[in-house]
Short mmCIF file of the C-alpha atoms (twelve columns), coordinates in Angstrom:
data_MODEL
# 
_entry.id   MODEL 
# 
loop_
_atom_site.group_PDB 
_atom_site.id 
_atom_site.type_symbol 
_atom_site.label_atom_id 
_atom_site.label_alt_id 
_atom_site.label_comp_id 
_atom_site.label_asym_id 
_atom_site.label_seq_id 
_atom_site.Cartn_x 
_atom_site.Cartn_y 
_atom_site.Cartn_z 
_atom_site.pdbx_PDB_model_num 
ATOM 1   C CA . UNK A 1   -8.277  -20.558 -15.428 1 
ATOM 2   C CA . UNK A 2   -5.489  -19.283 -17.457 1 
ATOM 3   C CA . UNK A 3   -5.059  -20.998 -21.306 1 
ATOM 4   C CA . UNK A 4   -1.265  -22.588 -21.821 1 
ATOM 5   C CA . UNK A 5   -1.031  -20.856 -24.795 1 
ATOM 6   C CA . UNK A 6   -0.305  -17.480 -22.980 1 
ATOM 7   C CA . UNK A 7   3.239   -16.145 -22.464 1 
ATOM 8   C CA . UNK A 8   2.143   -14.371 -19.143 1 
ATOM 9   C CA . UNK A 9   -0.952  -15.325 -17.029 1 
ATOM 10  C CA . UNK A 10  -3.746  -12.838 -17.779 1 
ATOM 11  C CA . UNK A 11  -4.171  -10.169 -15.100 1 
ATOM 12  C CA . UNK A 12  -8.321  -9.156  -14.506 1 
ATOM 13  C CA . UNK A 13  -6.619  -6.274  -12.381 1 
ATOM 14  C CA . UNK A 14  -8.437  -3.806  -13.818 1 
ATOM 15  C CA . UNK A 15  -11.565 -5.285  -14.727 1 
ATOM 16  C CA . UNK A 16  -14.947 -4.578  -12.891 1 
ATOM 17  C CA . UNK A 17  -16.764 -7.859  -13.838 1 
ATOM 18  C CA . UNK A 18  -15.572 -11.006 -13.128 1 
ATOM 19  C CA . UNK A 19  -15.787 -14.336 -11.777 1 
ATOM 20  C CA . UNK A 20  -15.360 -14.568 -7.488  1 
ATOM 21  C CA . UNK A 21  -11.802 -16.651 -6.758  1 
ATOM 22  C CA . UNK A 22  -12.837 -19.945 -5.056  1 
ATOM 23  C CA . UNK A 23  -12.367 -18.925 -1.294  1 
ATOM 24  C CA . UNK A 24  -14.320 -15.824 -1.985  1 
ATOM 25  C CA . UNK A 25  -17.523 -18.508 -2.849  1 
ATOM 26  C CA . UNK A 26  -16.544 -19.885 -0.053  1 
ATOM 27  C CA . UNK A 27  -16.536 -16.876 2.217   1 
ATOM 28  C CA . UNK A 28  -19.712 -16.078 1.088   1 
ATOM 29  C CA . UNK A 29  -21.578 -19.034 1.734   1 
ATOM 30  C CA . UNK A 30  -20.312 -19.335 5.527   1 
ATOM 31  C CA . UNK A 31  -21.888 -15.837 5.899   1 
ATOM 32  C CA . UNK A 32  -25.153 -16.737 3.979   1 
ATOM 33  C CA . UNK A 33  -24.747 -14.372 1.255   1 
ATOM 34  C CA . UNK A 34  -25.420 -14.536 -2.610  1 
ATOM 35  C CA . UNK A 35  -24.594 -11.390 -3.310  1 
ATOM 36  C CA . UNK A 36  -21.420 -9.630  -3.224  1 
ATOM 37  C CA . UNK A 37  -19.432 -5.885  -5.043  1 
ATOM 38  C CA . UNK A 38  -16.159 -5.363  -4.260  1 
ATOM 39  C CA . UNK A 39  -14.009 -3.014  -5.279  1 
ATOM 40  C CA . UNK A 40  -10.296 -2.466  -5.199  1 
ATOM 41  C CA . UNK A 41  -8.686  0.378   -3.502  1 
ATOM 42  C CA . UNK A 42  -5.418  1.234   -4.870  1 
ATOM 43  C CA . UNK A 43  -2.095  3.542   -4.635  1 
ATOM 44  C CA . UNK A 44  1.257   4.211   -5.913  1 
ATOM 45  C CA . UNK A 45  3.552   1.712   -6.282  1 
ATOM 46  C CA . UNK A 46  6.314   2.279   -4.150  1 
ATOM 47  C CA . UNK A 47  8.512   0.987   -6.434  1 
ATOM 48  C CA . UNK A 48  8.941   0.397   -10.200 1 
ATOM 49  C CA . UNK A 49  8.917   -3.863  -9.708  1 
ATOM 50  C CA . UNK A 50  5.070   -3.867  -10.160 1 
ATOM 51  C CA . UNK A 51  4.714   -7.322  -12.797 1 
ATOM 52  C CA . UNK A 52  0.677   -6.058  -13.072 1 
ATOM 53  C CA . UNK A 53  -0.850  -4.958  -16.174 1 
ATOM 54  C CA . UNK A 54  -1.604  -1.620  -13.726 1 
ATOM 55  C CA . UNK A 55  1.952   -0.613  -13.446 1 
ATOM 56  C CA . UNK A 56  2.813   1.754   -10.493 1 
ATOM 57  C CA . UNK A 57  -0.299  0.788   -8.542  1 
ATOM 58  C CA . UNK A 58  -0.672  -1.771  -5.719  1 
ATOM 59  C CA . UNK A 59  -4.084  -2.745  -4.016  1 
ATOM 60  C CA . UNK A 60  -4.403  -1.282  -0.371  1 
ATOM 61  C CA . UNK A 61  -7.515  -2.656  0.746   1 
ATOM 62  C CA . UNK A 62  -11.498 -3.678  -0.733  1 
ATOM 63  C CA . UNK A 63  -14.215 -1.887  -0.517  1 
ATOM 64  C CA . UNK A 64  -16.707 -4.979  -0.158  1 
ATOM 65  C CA . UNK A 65  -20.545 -5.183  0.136   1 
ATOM 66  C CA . UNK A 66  -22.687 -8.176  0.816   1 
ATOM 67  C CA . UNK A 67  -26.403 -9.447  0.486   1 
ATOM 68  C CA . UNK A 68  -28.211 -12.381 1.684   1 
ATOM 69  C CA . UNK A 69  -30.554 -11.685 -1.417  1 
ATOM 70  C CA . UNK A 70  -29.736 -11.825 -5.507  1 
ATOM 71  C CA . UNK A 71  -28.947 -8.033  -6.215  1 
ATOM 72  C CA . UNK A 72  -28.992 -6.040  -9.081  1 
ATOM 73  C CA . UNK A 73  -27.041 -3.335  -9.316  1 
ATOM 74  C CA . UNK A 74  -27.582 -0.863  -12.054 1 
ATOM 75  C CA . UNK A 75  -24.909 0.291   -13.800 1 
ATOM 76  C CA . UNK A 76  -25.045 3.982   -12.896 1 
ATOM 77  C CA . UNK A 77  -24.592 3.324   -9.365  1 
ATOM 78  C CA . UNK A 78  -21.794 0.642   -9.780  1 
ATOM 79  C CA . UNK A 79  -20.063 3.488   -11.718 1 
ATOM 80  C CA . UNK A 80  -21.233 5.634   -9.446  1 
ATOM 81  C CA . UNK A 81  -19.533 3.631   -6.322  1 
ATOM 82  C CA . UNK A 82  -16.267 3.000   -8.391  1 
ATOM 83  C CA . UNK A 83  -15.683 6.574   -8.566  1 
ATOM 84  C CA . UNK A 84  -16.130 7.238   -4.755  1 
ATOM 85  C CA . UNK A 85  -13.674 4.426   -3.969  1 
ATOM 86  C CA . UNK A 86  -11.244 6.168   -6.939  1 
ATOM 87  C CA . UNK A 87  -11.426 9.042   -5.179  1 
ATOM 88  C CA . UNK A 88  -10.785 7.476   -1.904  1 
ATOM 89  C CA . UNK A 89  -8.069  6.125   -3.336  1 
ATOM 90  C CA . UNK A 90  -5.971  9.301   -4.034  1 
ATOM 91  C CA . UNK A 91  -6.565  11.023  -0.740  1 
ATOM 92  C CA . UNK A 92  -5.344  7.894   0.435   1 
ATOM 93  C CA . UNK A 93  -2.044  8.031   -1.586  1 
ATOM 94  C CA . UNK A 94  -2.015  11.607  -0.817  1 
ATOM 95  C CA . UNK A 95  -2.158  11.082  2.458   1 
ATOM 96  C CA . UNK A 96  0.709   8.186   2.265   1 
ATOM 97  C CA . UNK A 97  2.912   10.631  0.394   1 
ATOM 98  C CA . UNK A 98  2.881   13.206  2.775   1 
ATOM 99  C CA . UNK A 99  3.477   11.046  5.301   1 
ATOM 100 C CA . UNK A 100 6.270   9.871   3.494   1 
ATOM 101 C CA . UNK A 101 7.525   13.156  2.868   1 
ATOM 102 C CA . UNK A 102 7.326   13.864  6.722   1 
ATOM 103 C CA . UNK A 103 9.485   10.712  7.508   1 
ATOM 104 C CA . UNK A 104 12.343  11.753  4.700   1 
ATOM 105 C CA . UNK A 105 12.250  15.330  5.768   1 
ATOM 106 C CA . UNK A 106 12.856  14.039  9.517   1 
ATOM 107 C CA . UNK A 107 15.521  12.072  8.407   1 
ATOM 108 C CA . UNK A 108 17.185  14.303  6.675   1 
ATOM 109 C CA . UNK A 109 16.841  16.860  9.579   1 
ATOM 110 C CA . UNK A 110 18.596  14.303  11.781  1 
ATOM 111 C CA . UNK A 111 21.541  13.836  9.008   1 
ATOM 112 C CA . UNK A 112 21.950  17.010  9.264   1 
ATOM 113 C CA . UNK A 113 22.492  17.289  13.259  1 
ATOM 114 C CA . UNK A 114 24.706  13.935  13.308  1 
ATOM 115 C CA . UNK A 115 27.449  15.268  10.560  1 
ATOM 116 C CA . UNK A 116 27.223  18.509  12.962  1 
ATOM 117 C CA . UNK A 117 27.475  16.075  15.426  1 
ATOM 118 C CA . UNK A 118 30.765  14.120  13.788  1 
ATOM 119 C CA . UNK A 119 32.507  17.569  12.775  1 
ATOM 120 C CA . UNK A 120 32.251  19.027  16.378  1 
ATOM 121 C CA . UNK A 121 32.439  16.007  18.616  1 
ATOM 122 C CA . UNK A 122 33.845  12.731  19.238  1 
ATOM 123 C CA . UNK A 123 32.002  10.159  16.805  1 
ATOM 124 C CA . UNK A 124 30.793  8.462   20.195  1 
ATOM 125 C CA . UNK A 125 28.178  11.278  20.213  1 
ATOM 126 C CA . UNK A 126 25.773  10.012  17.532  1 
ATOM 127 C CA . UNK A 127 25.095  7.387   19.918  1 
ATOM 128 C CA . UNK A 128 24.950  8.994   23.244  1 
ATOM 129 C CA . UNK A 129 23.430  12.268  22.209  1 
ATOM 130 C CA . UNK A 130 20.381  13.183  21.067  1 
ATOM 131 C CA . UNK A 131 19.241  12.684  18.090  1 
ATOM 132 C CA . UNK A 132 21.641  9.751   17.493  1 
ATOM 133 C CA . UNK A 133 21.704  7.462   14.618  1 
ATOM 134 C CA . UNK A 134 19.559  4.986   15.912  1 
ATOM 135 C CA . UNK A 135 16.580  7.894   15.114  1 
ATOM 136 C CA . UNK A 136 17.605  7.701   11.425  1 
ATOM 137 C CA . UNK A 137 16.535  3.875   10.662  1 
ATOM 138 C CA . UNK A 138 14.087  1.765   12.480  1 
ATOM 139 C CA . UNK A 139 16.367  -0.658  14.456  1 
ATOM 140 C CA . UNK A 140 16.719  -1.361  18.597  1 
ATOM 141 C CA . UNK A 141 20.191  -1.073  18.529  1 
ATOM 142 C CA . UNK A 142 23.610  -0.186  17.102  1 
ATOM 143 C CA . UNK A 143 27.507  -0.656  16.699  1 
ATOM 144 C CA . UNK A 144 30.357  1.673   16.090  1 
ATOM 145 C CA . UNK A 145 33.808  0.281   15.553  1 
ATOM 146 C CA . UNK A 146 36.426  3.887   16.205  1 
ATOM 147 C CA . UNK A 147 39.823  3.546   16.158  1 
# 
């Protein structure tokens, strides 16, 4: 429930306690539990167009526990499990930017041997030959208009 009086909607984003959304209630009580901790698993923001009060991060996935009993859950280990799943969280977007690394570095690899390509050959070749330019973007096809 956000108050009219706002300029912006408040963002909970990075808040630990808070009320379950409606379809999480729901969720829970077709599975027959009470009791639920969840926690957000985040990364880098691809881009600079995040509108969240946690700029430059986007949510990846949850980390979510449930219990068919009331639960406490002392405040240690909550801390505790929010740390693991921080943690989690940059090996994660570690392991996202090196993968992202791998595809730029591939890409620029096969740039590379497609101007080689142009300079020595007919510009036909970037489409018969491999690598052509079809390796370069994700696509299942592609034109090339040569006078």
């Amino acid at each position: 429930i956000q108050d009219k009086k706002l300029a912006q909607p408040l963002s909970l984003c990075g808040w630990t306690l808070r009320a379950p959304h409606g379809c999480h209630a729901q969720y829970m009580s077709n599975m027959g539990s009470v009791a639920s901790l969840v926690m957000s698993v985040t990364i880098n923001e691809d881009d600079d167009e995040s509108g969240s009060d946690q700029k430059g991060r986007k949510l990846w996935g949850l980390v979510v526990c449930h219990h068919t009993n009331p639960r406490f859950v002392p405040f240690p280990l909550r801390y505790a499990c929010e740390f693991l799943v921080q943690v989690f969280g940059i090996q994660l977007n570690k392991e996202v930017e090196l993968a992202a690394q791998a595809r730029e570095k591939h890409i620029l690899g096969t740039q590379t041997v497609l101007c080689d390509m142009l300079l020595r050959d007919a510009p036909i070749g970037i489409f018969t030959q491999s690598p052509n330019v079809m390796d370069i973007v994700k696509c299942d096809g592609g034109a090339l208009y040569y006078k």
